[in-house]
Structures are given as structure tokens and as C-alpha cells.
CSV table of C-alpha atoms and ligand atoms in Angstrom, one decimal:
chain,number,residue,atom,x,y,z
B,948,MET,CA,0.1,-0.3,0.5
B,949,SER,CA,1.1,3.0,-1.0
B,950,LYS,CA,1.8,6.0,2.0
B,951,LEU,CA,2.1,8.6,-0.4
B,952,VAL,CA,-0.3,11.8,-0.8
B,953,GLN,CA,-3.6,11.1,-3.6
B,954,PRO,CA,-3.7,12.4,-6.3
B,955,HIS,CA,-6.2,15.3,-7.1
B,956,GLY,CA,-9.2,14.0,-7.3
B,957,GLY,CA,-8.2,10.6,-6.4
B,958,LYS,CA,-6.8,8.9,-9.1
B,959,LEU,CA,-4.1,9.4,-11.8
B,960,THR,CA,-6.2,9.8,-15.2
B,961,PRO,CA,-3.3,9.5,-18.2
B,962,VAL,CA,-4.8,9.9,-21.6
B,963,LEU,CA,-0.7,8.5,-23.1
B,964,LEU,CA,-1.8,5.4,-25.2
B,965,PRO,CA,0.2,2.4,-24.3
B,966,GLU,CA,3.1,2.1,-26.9
B,967,SER,CA,1.3,-0.7,-29.0
B,968,GLU,CA,-1.0,1.3,-30.2
B,969,ARG,CA,0.6,4.7,-31.0
B,970,ALA,CA,1.4,4.0,-34.3
B,971,ALA,CA,-2.3,2.9,-35.2
B,972,ALA,CA,-3.5,6.0,-33.1
B,973,LEU,CA,-1.0,8.3,-35.3
B,974,ALA,CA,-1.9,6.2,-38.9
B,975,LYS,CA,-5.8,6.8,-37.2
B,976,ALA,CA,-4.9,10.9,-36.9
B,977,LYS,CA,-3.3,11.6,-40.8
B,978,THR,CA,-6.6,10.8,-41.8
B,979,LEU,CA,-8.5,13.3,-39.5
B,980,PRO,CA,-9.2,17.4,-39.7
B,981,VAL,CA,-6.1,18.9,-37.7
B,982,ILE,CA,-5.8,22.0,-35.1
B,983,ARG,CA,-2.3,22.6,-35.1
B,984,THR,CA,-0.7,23.6,-31.5
B,985,THR,CA,0.8,26.2,-30.3
B,986,SER,CA,3.7,25.7,-27.8
B,987,ARG,CA,2.0,26.5,-24.4
B,988,GLU,CA,-1.0,23.4,-25.8
B,989,THR,CA,1.3,21.2,-26.6
B,990,SER,CA,2.9,21.2,-23.3
B,991,ASP,CA,-0.3,21.1,-21.8
B,992,LEU,CA,-0.9,18.4,-23.8
B,993,LEU,CA,1.8,16.2,-23.4
B,994,MET,CA,1.5,16.7,-19.3
B,995,ILE,CA,-2.5,15.5,-19.6
B,996,GLY,CA,-1.4,13.0,-21.6
B,997,MET,CA,1.4,11.7,-18.9
B,998,GLY,CA,-1.5,12.0,-16.2
B,999,ALA,CA,0.2,15.4,-14.6
B,1000,PHE,CA,-2.9,17.4,-14.9
B,1001,SER,CA,-5.3,14.7,-12.8
B,1002,PRO,CA,-8.0,14.3,-13.0
B,1003,LEU,CA,-8.2,16.9,-16.6
B,1004,THR,CA,-8.4,13.9,-19.6
B,1005,GLY,CA,-8.9,16.9,-22.3
B,1006,PHE,CA,-8.9,20.9,-22.8
B,1007,MET,CA,-12.1,22.9,-20.8
B,1008,ASP,CA,-15.1,22.7,-22.0
B,1009,LYS,CA,-17.3,26.8,-21.7
B,1010,ALA,CA,-18.5,24.9,-18.5
B,1011,ASN,CA,-15.3,23.7,-16.6
B,1012,TYR,CA,-13.7,27.0,-18.4
B,1013,GLU,CA,-16.2,29.6,-16.7
B,1014,SER,CA,-16.5,27.6,-13.4
B,1015,VAL,CA,-12.2,27.8,-13.1
B,1016,VAL,CA,-12.2,31.2,-13.9
B,1017,ASN,CA,-15.3,32.7,-11.7
B,1018,THR,CA,-13.9,30.3,-9.0
B,1019,GLN,CA,-10.5,28.7,-9.3
B,1020,HIS,CA,-12.7,25.2,-8.9
B,1021,LEU,CA,-13.5,22.9,-11.6
B,1022,THR,CA,-17.5,22.2,-12.0
B,1023,SER,CA,-16.9,19.2,-9.9
B,1024,GLY,CA,-15.8,21.0,-7.1
B,1025,LEU,CA,-12.5,20.5,-7.2
B,1026,ALA,CA,-9.4,23.5,-7.3
B,1027,TRP,CA,-8.2,24.7,-10.1
B,1028,PRO,CA,-6.6,27.4,-10.2
B,1029,LEU,CA,-6.3,28.7,-14.3
B,1030,PRO,CA,-7.6,27.3,-17.6
B,1031,ILE,CA,-6.2,24.3,-19.9
B,1032,THR,CA,-7.6,25.1,-23.2
B,1033,LEU,CA,-7.0,25.2,-26.6
B,1034,SER,CA,-8.0,28.0,-28.9
B,1035,VAL,CA,-8.9,28.1,-32.7
B,1036,THR,CA,-9.9,30.7,-35.2
B,1037,GLU,CA,-13.9,31.5,-36.0
B,1038,GLU,CA,-13.2,30.4,-39.6
B,1039,GLN,CA,-11.4,27.1,-38.2
B,1040,ALA,CA,-14.2,26.9,-35.4
B,1041,GLU,CA,-17.0,27.1,-38.0
B,1042,ALA,CA,-15.9,23.5,-39.7
B,1043,LEU,CA,-16.3,21.6,-36.1
B,1044,THR,CA,-19.6,19.8,-35.0
B,1045,ILE,CA,-19.8,18.4,-31.7
B,1046,GLY,CA,-18.8,14.7,-31.5
B,1047,MET,CA,-16.1,15.3,-34.4
B,1048,GLU,CA,-12.2,13.7,-34.2
B,1049,VAL,CA,-9.5,16.1,-35.3
B,1050,ALA,CA,-6.0,15.6,-34.9
B,1051,LEU,CA,-3.5,17.7,-33.0
B,1052,VAL,CA,0.0,19.2,-35.0
B,1053,ASP,CA,2.5,20.7,-32.4
B,1054,ASP,CA,3.0,23.2,-34.5
B,1055,GLU,CA,6.8,24.0,-34.5
B,1056,THR,CA,7.6,20.9,-35.1
B,1057,ASP,CA,4.7,19.6,-37.0
B,1058,THR,CA,4.2,16.5,-35.2
B,1059,TYR,CA,1.0,14.9,-34.6
B,1060,CYS,CA,0.7,14.2,-30.5
B,1061,GLY,CA,-3.3,13.1,-30.0
B,1062,ILE,CA,-6.4,12.7,-31.7
B,1063,LEU,CA,-9.3,14.9,-29.7
B,1064,THR,CA,-12.7,14.4,-29.6
B,1065,VAL,CA,-14.5,17.9,-29.8
B,1066,ASN,CA,-17.4,18.3,-27.1
B,1067,ASP,CA,-17.6,22.5,-27.7
B,1068,LYS,CA,-16.6,25.4,-28.6
B,1069,TYR,CA,-17.1,28.7,-27.6
B,1070,THR,CA,-16.1,32.4,-27.1
B,1071,TYR,CA,-14.0,33.7,-23.7
B,1072,ASP,CA,-13.4,37.1,-22.8
B,1073,LYS,CA,-9.4,37.0,-23.1
B,1074,ALA,CA,-8.8,40.1,-21.0
B,1075,LYS,CA,-10.8,38.5,-18.3
B,1076,GLU,CA,-8.9,35.5,-18.3
B,1077,CYS,CA,-5.6,37.5,-18.0
B,1078,LYS,CA,-6.9,39.5,-15.2
B,1079,THR,CA,-7.7,36.4,-12.8
B,1080,VAL,CA,-4.8,33.9,-14.0
B,1081,PHE,CA,-1.6,36.6,-14.2
B,1082,PHE,CA,-3.7,39.3,-12.1
B,1083,THR,CA,-3.2,41.7,-14.8
B,1084,ASP,CA,-4.3,42.2,-18.1
B,1085,ASP,CA,-1.0,44.3,-19.3
B,1086,ALA,CA,0.1,43.7,-22.8
B,1087,ALA,CA,3.9,43.1,-21.5
B,1088,HIS,CA,3.3,40.6,-19.3
B,1089,ASP,CA,4.7,37.5,-20.9
B,1090,GLY,CA,1.9,35.6,-19.8
B,1091,VAL,CA,-1.3,37.8,-21.1
B,1092,ILE,CA,0.8,38.1,-24.7
B,1093,LYS,CA,0.6,34.1,-25.2
B,1094,VAL,CA,-3.6,34.5,-24.3
B,1095,MET,CA,-3.8,37.9,-26.7
B,1096,ALA,CA,-2.4,36.1,-29.2
B,1097,GLN,CA,-4.7,33.0,-29.3
B,1098,GLY,CA,-7.7,32.3,-31.1
B,1099,ASN,CA,-11.1,33.2,-30.3
B,1100,ILE,CA,-12.8,30.2,-30.1
B,1101,ASN,CA,-12.1,27.9,-27.1
B,1102,VAL,CA,-12.6,24.0,-28.1
B,1103,GLY,CA,-13.1,21.7,-25.4
B,1104,GLY,CA,-12.8,17.7,-25.9
B,1105,SER,CA,-11.3,14.9,-24.7
B,1106,LEU,CA,-8.4,13.3,-25.7
B,1107,VAL,CA,-5.8,10.4,-26.6
B,1108,THR,CA,-2.0,11.6,-27.0
B,1109,PHE,CA,0.7,8.9,-28.7
B,1110,SER,CA,3.9,10.9,-28.7
B,1111,GLN,CA,6.3,12.7,-26.5
B,1112,LEU,CA,7.4,15.1,-28.5
B,1113,GLY,CA,11.0,13.8,-28.3
B,1114,TYR,CA,11.2,14.8,-24.5
B,1115,ALA,CA,11.3,10.8,-23.6
B,1116,THR,CA,13.7,10.0,-26.2
B,1117,LYS,CA,15.8,13.1,-25.2
B,1118,TYR,CA,15.9,13.1,-21.7
B,1119,GLY,CA,15.7,9.4,-21.0
B,1120,ASP,CA,15.1,7.8,-16.9
B,1121,TYR,CA,14.9,11.5,-16.2
B,1122,TYR,CA,11.5,12.0,-18.4
B,1123,ALA,CA,9.4,10.5,-15.7
B,1124,THR,CA,5.5,10.0,-15.7
B,1125,PRO,CA,3.7,10.8,-12.5
B,1126,ALA,CA,2.7,6.9,-11.9
B,1127,GLN,CA,6.7,6.3,-12.5
B,1128,THR,CA,7.6,9.0,-9.6
B,1129,ARG,CA,4.9,7.2,-7.1
B,1130,ALA,CA,6.4,4.3,-8.0
B,1131,LEU,CA,10.3,5.2,-7.2
B,1132,PHE,CA,8.7,6.6,-3.8
B,1133,ASP,CA,6.9,4.0,-3.3
B,1134,GLU,CA,10.1,1.5,-3.8
B,1135,LYS,CA,11.9,3.9,-1.1
B,1136,GLY,CA,9.1,3.8,1.5
B,1137,TRP,CA,8.4,7.8,0.8
B,1138,LYS,CA,5.6,9.2,3.1
B,1139,THR,CA,6.2,12.8,2.8
B,1140,VAL,CA,8.0,13.8,0.0
B,1141,ALA,CA,9.0,18.2,-1.0
B,1142,ALA,CA,8.9,19.3,-4.3
B,1143,PHE,CA,11.1,22.2,-5.7
B,1144,GLN,CA,10.2,23.9,-9.0
B,1145,THR,CA,12.9,25.3,-11.0
B,1146,ARG,CA,13.8,26.5,-14.2
B,1147,ASN,CA,17.1,28.2,-13.3
B,1148,PRO,CA,20.5,26.1,-12.9
B,1149,LEU,CA,20.7,26.0,-9.2
B,1150,HIS,CA,22.8,27.9,-6.9
B,1151,ARG,CA,23.7,27.7,-3.3
B,1152,SER,CA,20.6,29.4,-2.2
B,1153,HIS,CA,18.6,27.3,-3.6
B,1154,GLU,CA,20.2,24.4,-3.1
B,1155,PHE,CA,19.9,25.5,0.9
B,1156,LEU,CA,16.0,25.3,0.2
B,1157,CYS,CA,16.3,22.0,-1.2
B,1158,LYS,CA,17.7,21.1,1.5
B,1159,MET,CA,15.3,22.3,3.9
B,1160,GLY,CA,12.7,20.6,2.5
B,1161,ASN,CA,14.6,17.1,2.6
B,1162,GLU,CA,15.2,18.1,6.3
B,1163,VAL,CA,11.3,17.9,7.1
B,1164,CYS,CA,9.9,15.4,4.8
B,1165,ASP,CA,10.7,11.7,3.8
B,1166,GLY,CA,12.4,12.6,0.8
B,1167,LEU,CA,13.3,15.6,-2.0
B,1168,PHE,CA,11.9,15.7,-5.6
B,1169,ILE,CA,13.9,18.3,-7.7
B,1170,HIS,CA,11.5,19.1,-10.3
B,1171,PRO,CA,13.3,21.4,-13.4
B,1172,ILE,CA,11.1,22.9,-15.9
B,1173,VAL,CA,12.5,21.4,-19.9
B,1174,GLY,CA,9.6,22.9,-21.8
B,1175,LYS,CA,9.5,26.6,-23.5
B,1176,LEU,CA,10.8,29.0,-21.3
B,1177,LYS,CA,11.4,32.9,-22.0
B,1178,GLU,CA,14.2,34.5,-24.3
B,1179,GLY,CA,17.9,34.1,-21.8
B,1180,ASP,CA,16.8,31.6,-19.6
B,1181,ILE,CA,19.3,29.0,-19.4
B,1182,PRO,CA,18.7,25.8,-21.9
B,1183,ALA,CA,17.4,22.5,-20.2
B,1184,GLU,CA,20.2,20.9,-21.5
B,1185,THR,CA,22.6,23.0,-19.2
B,1186,ARG,CA,20.9,22.8,-16.2
B,1187,LEU,CA,20.2,19.5,-16.7
B,1188,GLU,CA,24.1,19.3,-16.4
B,1189,CYS,CA,24.6,21.2,-14.1
B,1190,TYR,CA,21.2,19.3,-11.4
B,1191,GLU,CA,22.9,16.0,-12.0
B,1192,VAL,CA,26.5,17.5,-11.1
B,1193,LEU,CA,24.7,19.3,-7.8
B,1194,LEU,CA,23.5,15.8,-6.9
B,1195,LYS,CA,26.6,14.5,-7.2
B,1196,ASN,CA,28.6,16.0,-5.4
B,1197,TYR,CA,26.2,17.8,-3.0
B,1198,PHE,CA,23.0,15.8,-2.3
B,1199,ASN,CA,21.8,12.2,-0.5
B,1200,GLU,CA,20.8,10.5,-3.1
B,1201,LYS,CA,19.2,8.3,-1.2
B,1202,ASN,CA,16.9,10.4,-0.1
B,1203,ALA,CA,16.6,13.0,-2.9
B,1204,VAL,CA,15.3,12.2,-6.6
B,1205,MET,CA,15.5,14.5,-9.9
B,1206,LYS,CA,12.5,14.2,-12.9
B,1207,VAL,CA,11.9,16.8,-15.4
B,1208,TYR,CA,8.8,17.6,-16.9
B,1209,PRO,CA,7.2,19.2,-20.4
B,1210,MET,CA,4.9,22.2,-19.5
B,1211,GLU,CA,5.8,25.7,-20.7
B,1212,MET,CA,5.7,28.0,-17.8
B,1213,ARG,CA,3.2,31.0,-18.6
B,1214,TYR,CA,4.6,33.0,-15.5
B,1215,ALA,CA,1.1,33.8,-14.1
B,1216,GLY,CA,2.9,33.8,-10.8
B,1217,PRO,CA,0.6,33.0,-8.3
B,1218,SER,CA,-2.1,31.0,-9.9
B,1219,GLU,CA,1.0,28.8,-11.2
B,1220,ALA,CA,1.8,27.9,-8.0
B,1221,ILE,CA,-0.7,26.5,-7.1
B,1222,LEU,CA,-1.0,25.0,-10.5
B,1223,HIS,CA,2.3,23.5,-9.4
B,1224,ALA,CA,1.1,21.6,-6.0
B,1225,ILE,CA,-2.3,20.6,-8.2
B,1226,PHE,CA,0.4,18.4,-9.9
B,1227,ARG,CA,3.3,17.8,-8.2
B,1228,GLN,CA,0.4,16.4,-5.7
B,1229,ASN,CA,-0.5,14.5,-8.6
B,1230,PHE,CA,3.4,13.3,-8.9
B,1231,GLY,CA,3.2,11.9,-5.2
B,1232,CYS,CA,4.5,15.1,-3.3
B,1233,SER,CA,3.1,15.7,0.0
B,1234,HIS,CA,4.6,19.4,-0.2
B,1235,ILE,CA,6.0,21.9,-2.0
B,1236,LEU,CA,8.9,24.8,-1.4
B,1237,VAL,CA,7.2,27.8,-2.4
B,1238,GLY,CA,9.2,30.7,-1.6
B,1239,ARG,CA,9.9,34.1,-3.1
B,1240,ASP,CA,8.0,35.5,-6.4
B,1241,HIS,CA,7.4,31.5,-7.1
B,1242,ALA,CA,6.8,31.5,-10.9
B,1243,GLY,CA,6.7,35.1,-11.1
B,1244,VAL,CA,7.6,37.6,-14.2
B,1245,GLY,CA,8.4,41.7,-13.7
B,1246,ASP,CA,6.9,42.7,-11.3
B,1247,TYR,CA,3.5,41.8,-11.3
B,1248,TYR,CA,3.1,40.2,-7.6
B,1249,SER,CA,4.5,40.6,-4.0
B,1250,ALA,CA,7.2,39.1,-3.0
B,1251,TYR,CA,4.9,36.2,-0.9
B,1252,GLN,CA,1.5,36.7,-3.6
B,1253,ALA,CA,2.3,32.7,-4.4
B,1254,GLN,CA,2.5,31.8,-0.8
B,1255,GLU,CA,-0.4,33.6,0.9
B,1256,ILE,CA,-2.7,32.5,-2.2
B,1257,PHE,CA,-2.7,29.2,-0.8
B,1258,ASP,CA,-5.1,30.5,2.2
B,1259,THR,CA,-7.7,31.3,-0.2
B,1260,TYR,CA,-7.7,27.3,-0.7
B,1261,LYS,CA,-10.2,25.5,2.5
B,1262,PRO,CA,-8.2,23.1,3.9
B,1263,GLY,CA,-8.2,19.4,2.6
B,1264,GLU,CA,-8.7,21.2,-1.5
B,1265,ILE,CA,-5.0,20.8,-2.2
B,1266,LEU,CA,-3.4,17.9,-0.6
B,1267,CYS,CA,0.4,19.1,-1.5
B,1268,GLN,CA,0.6,21.6,0.6
B,1269,PRO,CA,3.4,24.6,0.5
B,1270,ILE,CA,6.9,24.3,2.4
B,1271,ARG,CA,7.0,28.6,3.4
B,1272,VAL,CA,10.3,30.0,2.6
B,1273,THR,CA,11.7,33.3,2.0
B,1274,ALA,CA,14.8,33.9,0.3
B,1275,ALA,CA,18.0,32.5,0.8
B,1276,MET,CA,22.2,33.5,1.0
B,1277,HIS,CA,25.6,33.8,2.2
B,1278,CYS,CA,25.6,36.4,5.0
B,1279,SER,CA,29.7,37.1,6.2
B,1280,LYS,CA,28.4,37.7,9.5
B,1281,CYS,CA,26.4,34.5,9.9
B,1282,ASP,CA,28.9,33.0,7.8
B,1283,GLY,CA,27.1,30.8,6.4
B,1284,MET,CA,23.8,30.7,4.2
B,1285,THR,CA,21.4,32.0,6.0
B,1286,THR,CA,17.4,33.5,4.8
B,1287,GLU,CA,16.1,36.9,4.7
B,1288,LYS,CA,13.4,35.9,8.0
B,1289,THR,CA,16.1,34.2,10.3
B,1290,CYS,CA,19.1,36.1,9.4
B,1291,PRO,CA,19.4,39.7,11.7
B,1292,HIS,CA,22.0,41.1,9.4
B,1293,GLY,CA,21.8,44.1,6.8
B,1294,LYS,CA,22.4,44.0,3.4
B,1295,GLU,CA,25.9,44.6,3.1
B,1296,ASP,CA,26.3,41.0,4.5
B,1297,HIS,CA,24.8,39.4,2.0
B,1298,LEU,CA,25.7,37.8,-1.0
B,1299,LYS,CA,23.5,38.3,-3.6
B,1300,ILE,CA,23.9,38.7,-7.5
B,1301,SER,CA,20.7,39.7,-9.7
B,1302,GLY,CA,19.8,37.5,-12.4
B,1303,THR,CA,21.3,39.7,-14.6
B,1304,LYS,CA,24.4,40.9,-13.2
B,1305,LEU,CA,25.0,36.9,-12.9
B,1306,ARG,CA,24.5,36.5,-16.8
B,1307,ALA,CA,26.5,39.5,-17.2
B,1308,MET,CA,29.2,38.2,-15.0
B,1309,LEU,CA,29.7,34.8,-16.6
B,1310,ALA,CA,29.5,35.8,-20.2
B,1311,ASN,CA,32.7,38.1,-19.3
B,1312,GLY,CA,34.2,34.5,-17.8
B,1313,GLU,CA,34.4,36.2,-14.4
B,1314,VAL,CA,33.6,33.7,-11.8
B,1315,PRO,CA,31.1,34.1,-9.3
B,1316,PRO,CA,32.1,33.7,-5.1
B,1317,SER,CA,32.0,30.4,-4.3
B,1318,ASN,CA,29.5,31.1,-1.8
B,1319,PHE,CA,27.0,32.4,-4.1
B,1320,SER,CA,27.5,29.0,-6.5
B,1321,ARG,CA,28.9,25.6,-6.4
B,1322,PRO,CA,32.1,26.1,-8.8
B,1323,GLU,CA,31.0,22.5,-10.7
B,1324,VAL,CA,28.0,24.3,-11.0
B,1325,LEU,CA,29.9,27.5,-12.7
B,1326,GLN,CA,32.2,25.7,-14.8
B,1327,ILE,CA,29.3,24.3,-17.0
B,1328,LEU,CA,27.8,27.8,-17.2
B,1329,LEU,CA,30.7,29.3,-17.9
B,1330,LYS,CA,31.6,27.0,-20.8
B,1331,TYR,CA,28.1,27.8,-21.9
B,1332,TYR,CA,28.2,31.2,-22.0
B,1333,ALA,CA,31.9,30.7,-23.9
B,1334,ALA,CA,30.2,28.8,-26.8
B,1335,LYS,CA,27.3,31.2,-27.1
I,2398,ZN,ZN1,23.8,36.9,8.8
């Protein structure tokens, strides 16, 4: 019997076909009308496929869309912070009828990924969606830009998927579904697991926070996003090398596991933190570390808004609970790693390097101090920037 937290809604609902059925599904898809999907839509399809978005088994119909935008819950009453949608133009929508099957093809790579059985098509209010999901409809926000560029009609329907878009090949064992991570955590005998969300290389501050999570839970699950990021973010392959070297040299691998997932960042800050918790629950995590400006971008969210939003849900609605942490850094007076919350000293004692400054240093071949980042990690980053 698994001791892990149960999936969101009680059970995993993956829709990725078994390997033996994928070729036939692909052949069938090639006979169907096509909807081309954006990288965000494809990444959601992959998450639905692997069961990460359980209990979702497709793109949201109007009733669920409106329920989520208005109340942050599905029509079933289950917590869900943001819409998972597929959009088309009015012209494309005209050709779609209820019950019809369509093939979903990733626009960037021309890959057939799944078959959708259409159960709804509906107009939606993009500005309203942005204000509830992103807390802004500012046209400069990275997430708002993508919603505003979507087609005007959402298409709801249930999915079967048959492609992993090359992720499973590229990442091998690091690419794991919720069923696989649950089996792994069970094998290790874990009951509580702390997830660490990341889209960056891990520096000393992140390592420190990860270890806090590992100290209070049986296991640590380092879970980097490897879907599409913003311009200027470090590519997944380079980050993976950094994670590997750090795990090997500075973590107790008996108690820590690293796997990757294919989602694309929405930069929705607080709303995305809730989504992160819900799908980590599906991966088997009882806890998730939520720090300063989790999943944020620019100055759109206050420092700890992504922690506070958890209080707007009733106890028990989301079983993966936040471990609320403040920013960590090295302090010269503490003579070690510390946090904003626990250190009594001033800014002048804290070693902080902004993302912009760090990029400039690395690009110039300057080596940041080892109290900021492990030398093994810095070597990989310096090599990456030198080759750019
Ligand atoms: Zn201090």
C-alpha cells in the first residue's frame, strides 16, 4: 500500500496510449482534420497525456472554463487555478462539429501528438481571463501576450495522446510520469515528499532551500521544467548538467530524486504556484517549496503572493501543501547560508547577485564567488556562455 498523498481527485487519469497502440493512433490521426497547436497548448497536451493534470483528460469545455475563471474550481468542485484550453480562429471553429475527431499537430515541430474528440466550442473573454489568472491584463506580461494572441474560440474535448514530442528520448529516465515517480517514491518507502520547482540552474540559495525541504520530508523531488521558457533563460540541457553535478556532489542521493517535466511556463506567479502544487500532488508530493516570487515575472506580484494564495483554498482542497520559505543567501556575519527570515544582519553582509548581473559576469568569463554557486556548477555555466 502506498503511503503517498493521493492524486488530485483521487486517481491518476493519463491519456497517453500504451506504446503498442501508438502507431495505429498516429495512422488514424493522419486521416483526420487538423488543429495546429501552439507550444503552450502542446505542453499542456503532454501534461494531460502523462496524467500530470489529473483529473483532466482533455481541454476544458465552456462550463469548466468559466467555473475555473470565476471560482478557481472545476465544475466538480475540485480546486483548479487556471484554464487549460485549446484555441482556434472563428474560421477554423466553423468547420468543427460536436463529436468530431480532430488530430492535434504541434505547430513548431510539425508533430502529430494526439486526437481530440470535440465536445464544445465557445467564445471567451481574454481580458477577464488574464485579470483572474495573471492579476493583470498588461500587454507586456509574458503570459498575457500569449493569451491575447490565441484564437477567439476555445475548443473543449477529451484527448488521447500518442506522442511525447521527443522528450522521452531526449531525457531518458529523467522524463517520468506521475505513475513512475509514485512507484519510485514507494520503492524508497517515502510517505512525505517535498517538490522543488525550478527553471534555473541551482545556486547555493536553491540548494539550501532544497535541503530544508528534505529535512522536513522523507524525500526531496527536484523537478525542473524543461518546456519552452523565455528568451535569456538557460536551456534545459545546460541546466540538467548543473543539476546532475550538484546532486552527485552535494545531495544525499538516497533521499533526493530529480526528474523533468515538459510544461511551458505561463509566468502566472500565484496561480501557477497552485497549479504547481496540484500537479506535484499527482507526482506523489505532499509538499512543495514556495519561495519569493514563485513563478513570477517582472514586478507583477508581491514577494510572497504565491504563498498567500494557498490560504484562499479550504484546508484539504489541495493535499500538496506549501513549505513557505523566504529568500536564502550567504551572510558574512552569520558565516554561512541563511535566510531573510532568520538572519538579523543587513544587506551589506548578504551575498546577492541579480540574474542580470550574474549573466553579465558569466558572459565576461568572471567567476562568481563559491558562496554564491558551487564551482562545479559555475564551470558548466561559464562553458555555456563562452560557447554562445
Ligand atoms: Zn547574518
